[in-house]
Amino acid sequence: MNKPFFSKSCILICVSIITAYCFAGTQNMIETIENKNFTVIIKNLGAELTSIKSKTTSIEYLWQGNPDIWSGQSPLLFPFVGRLNNSQYKLNGQIYQMNKHGFAMKKQFETVEKSKDSVTMQLTDDAETIKIYPYKFSLKVKY
């Protein structure tokens, strides 16, 4: 009887790696826009600017992050800026938990319009956001 080429543990590891790669790929989608002077790169995760680079001088005008100092670059802060007292707020008698600077920077934005030199991204409420921010919303950002 022939033994299988791959063990069960190898298959499990391979599936885990493929799943992680596919999930990471959706979280790391980017949009690139440009004009005659600049190229701009925006992540769909948080609709965060990640690069504003001169085409003529190659100078990068946006902080590129440094994990020793701060790895962020240009986060979109919504629905709150800063830290709430005890990371919570009270609305109509109910207490809601909210992380510092809200949740938009950790949410995937949808690209709703794009041209060579402009992109519009949108985040809308979902079951997860309603639990911590009990409002219907549509947040659009245009670069």
Coordinates of C-alpha atoms in Angstrom, one line a residue:
M1 CA 0.0 0.0 0.0
N2 CA 1.4 3.4 -1.0
K3 CA 1.7 6.1 1.7
P4 CA 0.2 9.5 0.9
F5 CA 2.7 12.0 -0.4
F6 CA 1.6 14.7 2.1
S7 CA 0.9 14.1 5.7
K8 CA -2.3 15.4 7.4
S9 CA -0.2 18.0 9.3
C10 CA 1.5 19.2 6.1
I11 CA -1.9 19.6 4.4
L12 CA -3.2 21.6 7.4
I13 CA -0.2 23.8 7.4
C14 CA -0.5 24.4 3.6
V15 CA -4.2 25.2 3.9
S16 CA -3.4 27.6 6.7
I17 CA -0.7 29.4 4.7
I18 CA -3.0 29.7 1.6
T19 CA -5.8 31.0 3.8
A20 CA -3.5 33.5 5.5
Y21 CA -2.1 34.6 2.1
C22 CA -5.6 35.0 0.6
F23 CA -6.9 36.9 3.6
A24 CA -3.8 39.1 3.8
G25 CA -4.2 39.9 0.1
T26 CA -7.7 41.3 0.6
Q27 CA -6.5 43.4 3.5
N28 CA -3.6 44.8 1.6
M29 CA -5.3 46.0 -1.6
I30 CA -4.0 49.4 -2.8
E31 CA -5.1 52.0 -5.2
T32 CA -2.6 54.2 -7.1
I33 CA -3.5 57.6 -8.6
E34 CA -1.2 60.1 -10.3
N35 CA -0.9 63.4 -12.1
K36 CA 2.0 64.9 -13.9
N37 CA 3.8 65.8 -10.6
F38 CA 2.9 63.1 -8.1
T39 CA 2.1 59.4 -7.6
V40 CA -0.2 58.7 -4.6
I41 CA -0.8 55.2 -3.1
I42 CA -3.8 54.5 -0.8
K43 CA -4.5 51.3 1.1
N44 CA -8.1 50.0 1.0
L45 CA -7.6 49.1 4.7
G46 CA -8.6 52.2 6.5
A47 CA -8.4 54.3 3.2
E48 CA -4.9 55.2 4.4
L49 CA -2.5 57.2 2.4
T50 CA 0.8 55.3 2.2
S51 CA 2.8 57.3 -0.3
I52 CA 2.9 60.8 -1.9
K53 CA 5.9 60.8 -4.2
S54 CA 7.2 63.4 -6.5
K55 CA 7.7 62.1 -10.1
T56 CA 10.4 64.7 -10.8
T57 CA 12.5 64.5 -7.6
S58 CA 11.5 61.0 -6.3
I59 CA 11.1 62.7 -2.9
E60 CA 8.6 60.8 -0.6
Y61 CA 6.4 63.4 1.2
L62 CA 4.6 61.0 3.5
W63 CA 6.0 59.4 6.7
Q64 CA 6.8 55.8 5.8
G65 CA 6.5 54.4 9.3
N66 CA 9.0 53.1 11.8
P67 CA 7.9 50.4 14.1
D68 CA 10.3 51.7 16.8
I69 CA 8.5 55.1 16.8
W70 CA 5.1 54.7 15.1
S71 CA 4.3 52.3 12.2
G72 CA 1.2 54.2 11.1
Q73 CA 1.3 56.7 8.3
S74 CA -1.9 58.6 7.7
P75 CA -4.8 56.9 9.5
L76 CA -8.4 58.0 8.9
L77 CA -9.9 58.6 12.4
F78 CA -13.6 57.9 12.6
P79 CA -15.9 58.2 14.5
F80 CA -13.8 59.6 17.3
V81 CA -10.4 61.3 17.4
G82 CA -8.4 60.4 20.5
R83 CA -9.1 58.2 23.4
L84 CA -12.5 58.2 25.2
N85 CA -12.6 58.1 29.0
N86 CA -12.3 54.4 29.9
S87 CA -12.6 53.6 26.2
Q88 CA -16.3 54.0 26.3
Y89 CA -19.2 56.4 25.8
K90 CA -22.8 56.4 26.9
L91 CA -25.7 57.0 24.5
N92 CA -29.4 56.9 25.4
G93 CA -28.5 55.0 28.6
Q94 CA -26.4 52.4 26.9
I95 CA -22.6 52.1 27.2
Y96 CA -20.6 51.4 24.1
Q97 CA -16.9 50.4 23.9
M98 CA -14.7 52.3 21.5
N99 CA -10.9 52.0 20.8
K100 CA -8.7 55.0 20.5
H101 CA -9.4 56.9 17.3
G102 CA -12.5 54.8 16.4
F103 CA -12.6 51.9 14.0
A104 CA -12.3 53.2 10.4
M105 CA -8.5 52.6 10.3
K106 CA -9.1 48.9 10.8
K107 CA -11.9 48.5 8.3
Q108 CA -11.7 47.6 4.6
F109 CA -13.0 50.4 2.4
E110 CA -14.6 49.8 -1.0
T111 CA -13.4 51.7 -4.0
V112 CA -16.5 53.2 -5.4
E113 CA -15.0 55.5 -8.1
K114 CA -11.6 55.8 -9.7
S115 CA -9.9 57.7 -12.4
K116 CA -6.2 58.2 -13.3
D117 CA -5.9 61.1 -10.8
S118 CA -8.7 60.5 -8.3
V119 CA -10.1 57.7 -6.1
T120 CA -13.2 57.6 -3.9
M121 CA -13.4 55.0 -1.2
Q122 CA -16.4 54.2 1.1
L123 CA -17.0 52.6 4.4
T124 CA -20.6 51.8 5.4
D125 CA -22.1 50.5 8.6
D126 CA -22.3 46.8 9.2
A127 CA -23.3 44.4 12.0
E128 CA -19.8 44.8 13.6
T129 CA -19.9 48.6 13.6
I130 CA -23.5 48.9 14.8
K131 CA -22.5 47.0 18.0
I132 CA -20.0 49.8 18.9
Y133 CA -21.4 52.8 17.0
P134 CA -25.2 52.5 16.8
Y135 CA -25.7 54.6 13.7
K136 CA -26.2 53.9 10.0
F137 CA -23.5 55.7 8.1
S138 CA -21.6 56.0 4.8
L139 CA -18.1 57.5 5.1
K140 CA -16.6 58.5 1.8
V141 CA -13.1 59.8 1.3
K142 CA -11.8 61.2 -2.0
Y143 CA -8.2 61.6 -2.9

